[in-house]
Amino acid sequence: MTPIKRTVSAELFTKSKTYFPGGVNSPVRAFKSVGGTPLFIKKGDGAYLWDEDGNKFIDFCCSWGPLILGHNNPNVYNSVISAMANGASFGAPTRLENQLAELILSRISFIDKLRFVSSGTEAVMSAIRLARGYSGKSKILKFEGCYHGHVDSLMVKAGSGLVTFGTSSSAGVPEPLACETIVLPLNDTEKLRKTLVQFKEELACVIIEPIPANNGLLLQDKSFLSCLREWCSELGILLVFDEVISGFRVAFGGAAELYGITPDIVVYGKIIGGGLPVGAYGAKSEIMSFVSPDGPVYQAGTLSGNPVAMSAGIAQLTTCNQPKFYEDQEARTKTMVDLINQHAASKKYNFEIVQIGSIFWISFAGKKRIQDADAINPDMSKFNELHGALLNRGVYLGPSGYEVGFVSFAHTPEILSMATSLFCEALDDIYS
Ligand SMILES: *Cc1c(COP(=O)(O)O)cnc(C)c1O
C-alpha cells in the first residue's frame, strides 16, 4: 500500500507550528499519538472528507461527534444560510432560541428549563457552579476515565492514598481547587456508597458521563447508574449527567432516555449545535431558578444563543427527531461492527470493536466490555498501525486510540459496506 501524499498538509503544518502551540488549536489534532503530519482538511460532504492534498476519506471522526447528519447536510446548510442572511449576532433574544429550546424541552421531560452557552466545557463549568450555588456545598465527585472538558476543577485525576482527593492533571490548576474534587473508579458500587455516605454533607454533586466515551468506550452496568441515582437522592447530592457526547447520539434524550435514569442537571454539547459552537445545561425549574438573572448563580455569554448556531441546531435536531432515526443509525453501525468483529475473530486477531448506538471504539485489550479506565491496554502501537493502514486506504479515524468513532446519517449501508472491507484489509495488513 503506498502511503498517502501529505505534501500540502506538511507545508501548512510547518506554518501553523509558528502560529499555534503544537501547530493546532486543540491538542489531539496534532497527530502526536499516531505520528506523522496531521491532515489539513479542505472540505467535507456527506460521509466524506477531502484533505489539502486531494486525498478522499470515509470520515468516522465527524468532527468528534457533532456531525450526526454528516458533512454539509442540506437542511443544516439551508437553515444556516437563511439565518446568516439576517445577521450574525445581536446580543439580544431571538425567536430561534425559543425554537431550539422548545424542540428539546418538548422531548426531554426531566428538564423544565435550559441555558444555551457556546461549548461543552462552558456548559459543564456552569452546571458545576449551579450545583454548588444551589446546594451551598463545595466538593464534587467525578470518575476516573470520564472527560468533562477542560474545566479547572475537573482536570483532576485520582490521588494516591485511601481517600481519593484529586490531584490536578494539568499544570495551572491550583491543588486546593483539585482537592475539592473527589475521584473514584467507574463501576465500583462499594467504593461509591462508602464515599457518598462519608462526604454527603460536603458534596454538591456527582458528575458522570453515563456513557463514558472519551477514554475508550467504558459502558457501565445499568445497575451502577441506578445505584448512583438512588443514593444521590437518598443522601441529598445532585446528580449531573454530562451528555455532551451521548445526548442526541444514542437516543434523542441521550443516555437518560436509553437507560430510563434521569439526572438533576444535564449537560449537552456537540450534536446540539449542528456543527456550530453550542452547549447547554438544563434542570427542573426549581434548580434553574438559581441561575442569573432569576437567581444568584452568575453565568453569561456574548455569543450565547447565537442565531446562526441556533439555526444549525434546529435543523439538525429536527432531523434527529424523526421516527426510527436512532434505530436506523444503530442498525447500520451494528452491521459494520459485527462484520469486522467476525472477520477479526475468524483470524484470531486480539481485537474487538465495542459499540453502542452509532458510537464505536476499537479495543486491543482482547475483551469486549471494559468498564473502567485501568482495563484499557495502554499499548496503543496496534491502534497506531491500524490508523495509518486505514488512512492509506481512505478511511479517517480520530488520531488516538482512546477516542471513539461515529457513524452519521450520511454513512449509507453501501458506504459502510465499503468501509467494512477496507477495515478488514487494514487488519490483515497490520497482523500479517
Ligand atoms: C466533548 C466533551 C466535552 C467538552 O466539550 P467542548 O465543546 O469540547 O468544550 C465535555 N464533556 C464530554 C462528555 C465531551 O464529550
mmCIF file of N, CA and C and ligand atoms in Angstrom, residues 26 64 118-124 146-150 209 211 213-214 242-246 267 269-270 278-279, ligand 1:
data_model
loop_
_atom_site.group_PDB
_atom_site.id
_atom_site.type_symbol
_atom_site.label_atom_id
_atom_site.label_comp_id
_atom_site.label_asym_id
_atom_site.label_seq_id
_atom_site.Cartn_x
_atom_site.Cartn_y
_atom_site.Cartn_z
ATOM 1 N N SER A 26 -6.399 22.607 19.182
ATOM 2 C CA SER A 26 -6.895 21.627 20.153
ATOM 3 C C SER A 26 -5.936 20.442 20.058
ATOM 4 N N TRP A 64 -15.510 14.867 15.809
ATOM 5 C CA TRP A 64 -15.538 14.347 17.192
ATOM 6 C C TRP A 64 -16.959 14.226 17.734
ATOM 7 N N SER A 118 -21.713 28.277 24.717
ATOM 8 C CA SER A 118 -21.039 28.103 23.428
ATOM 9 C C SER A 118 -20.105 26.906 23.309
ATOM 10 N N SER A 119 -19.993 26.083 24.349
ATOM 11 C CA SER A 119 -19.193 24.858 24.223
ATOM 12 C C SER A 119 -19.584 23.879 25.325
ATOM 13 N N GLY A 120 -19.147 22.647 25.169
ATOM 14 C CA GLY A 120 -19.388 21.645 26.200
ATOM 15 C C GLY A 120 -18.691 22.006 27.501
ATOM 16 N N THR A 121 -17.448 22.465 27.375
ATOM 17 C CA THR A 121 -16.688 22.872 28.559
ATOM 18 C C THR A 121 -17.428 23.959 29.340
ATOM 19 N N GLU A 122 -17.914 24.948 28.613
ATOM 20 C CA GLU A 122 -18.607 26.065 29.263
ATOM 21 C C GLU A 122 -19.893 25.568 29.953
ATOM 22 N N ALA A 123 -20.561 24.634 29.311
ATOM 23 C CA ALA A 123 -21.802 24.101 29.887
ATOM 24 C C ALA A 123 -21.514 23.322 31.171
ATOM 25 N N VAL A 124 -20.449 22.496 31.151
ATOM 26 C CA VAL A 124 -20.081 21.730 32.348
ATOM 27 C C VAL A 124 -19.687 22.680 33.478
ATOM 28 N N CYS A 146 -13.617 9.523 32.914
ATOM 29 C CA CYS A 146 -14.627 10.407 32.326
ATOM 30 C C CYS A 146 -13.986 11.757 32.026
ATOM 31 N N TYR A 147 -14.330 12.315 30.875
ATOM 32 C CA TYR A 147 -13.828 13.634 30.479
ATOM 33 C C TYR A 147 -14.988 14.619 30.486
ATOM 34 N N HIS A 148 -14.734 15.787 31.046
ATOM 35 C CA HIS A 148 -15.804 16.778 31.111
ATOM 36 C C HIS A 148 -15.370 18.128 30.562
ATOM 37 N N GLY A 149 -14.486 18.105 29.581
ATOM 38 C CA GLY A 149 -13.966 19.364 29.065
ATOM 39 C C GLY A 149 -12.811 19.832 29.924
ATOM 40 N N HIS A 150 -12.251 21.007 29.576
ATOM 41 C CA HIS A 150 -11.045 21.447 30.292
ATOM 42 C C HIS A 150 -11.388 22.391 31.447
ATOM 43 N N GLU A 209 -20.164 10.881 32.910
ATOM 44 C CA GLU A 209 -20.608 10.600 31.551
ATOM 45 C C GLU A 209 -21.368 9.275 31.678
ATOM 46 N N ILE A 211 -22.498 7.423 29.559
ATOM 47 C CA ILE A 211 -21.835 6.543 28.595
ATOM 48 C C ILE A 211 -20.429 7.117 28.399
ATOM 49 N N ALA A 213 -17.235 7.966 27.000
ATOM 50 C CA ALA A 213 -16.805 7.763 25.613
ATOM 51 C C ALA A 213 -15.650 8.667 25.214
ATOM 52 N N ASN A 214 -14.864 9.108 26.190
ATOM 53 C CA ASN A 214 -13.726 9.966 25.879
ATOM 54 C C ASN A 214 -12.403 9.323 26.227
ATOM 55 N N ASP A 242 -23.212 14.353 32.250
ATOM 56 C CA ASP A 242 -22.546 15.032 31.145
ATOM 57 C C ASP A 242 -22.862 14.240 29.881
ATOM 58 N N GLU A 243 -23.857 14.743 29.146
ATOM 59 C CA GLU A 243 -24.289 14.062 27.916
ATOM 60 C C GLU A 243 -23.809 14.821 26.686
ATOM 61 N N VAL A 244 -22.625 15.413 26.785
ATOM 62 C CA VAL A 244 -22.102 16.183 25.654
ATOM 63 C C VAL A 244 -21.880 15.270 24.431
ATOM 64 N N ILE A 245 -21.423 14.046 24.665
ATOM 65 C CA ILE A 245 -21.307 13.096 23.535
ATOM 66 C C ILE A 245 -22.588 12.295 23.346
ATOM 67 N N SER A 246 -23.166 11.812 24.434
ATOM 68 C CA SER A 246 -24.269 10.841 24.315
ATOM 69 C C SER A 246 -25.625 11.493 24.045
ATOM 70 N N VAL A 267 -26.100 18.132 30.929
ATOM 71 C CA VAL A 267 -25.244 18.989 30.116
ATOM 72 C C VAL A 267 -25.195 18.429 28.694
ATOM 73 N N GLY A 269 -23.869 19.245 24.424
ATOM 74 C CA GLY A 269 -22.925 19.969 23.566
ATOM 75 C C GLY A 269 -22.914 19.265 22.228
ATOM 76 N N LYS A 270 -21.818 19.370 21.517
ATOM 77 C CA LYS A 270 -21.614 18.642 20.253
ATOM 78 C C LYS A 270 -22.844 18.648 19.326
ATOM 79 N N VAL A 278 -22.215 25.260 20.211
ATOM 80 C CA VAL A 278 -23.324 25.387 21.160
ATOM 81 C C VAL A 278 -23.146 24.367 22.277
ATOM 82 N N GLY A 279 -23.429 24.784 23.489
ATOM 83 C CA GLY A 279 -23.560 23.867 24.615
ATOM 84 C C GLY A 279 -24.813 24.274 25.363
HETATM 85 C C1 LIG B 1 -16.540 16.970 24.145
HETATM 86 C C2 LIG B 1 -16.915 16.827 25.548
HETATM 87 C C3 LIG B 1 -16.836 17.888 26.459
HETATM 88 C C4 LIG B 1 -16.226 19.220 26.104
HETATM 89 O O1 LIG B 1 -16.935 19.884 25.100
HETATM 90 P P1 LIG B 1 -16.169 21.033 24.274
HETATM 91 O O2 LIG B 1 -17.231 21.554 23.348
HETATM 92 O O3 LIG B 1 -15.031 20.360 23.580
HETATM 93 O O4 LIG B 1 -15.721 22.054 25.243
HETATM 94 C C5 LIG B 1 -17.310 17.694 27.742
HETATM 95 N N1 LIG B 1 -17.840 16.521 28.117
HETATM 96 C C6 LIG B 1 -17.927 15.484 27.271
HETATM 97 C C7 LIG B 1 -18.551 14.208 27.745
HETATM 98 C C8 LIG B 1 -17.464 15.592 25.964
HETATM 99 O O5 LIG B 1 -17.532 14.542 25.149
#
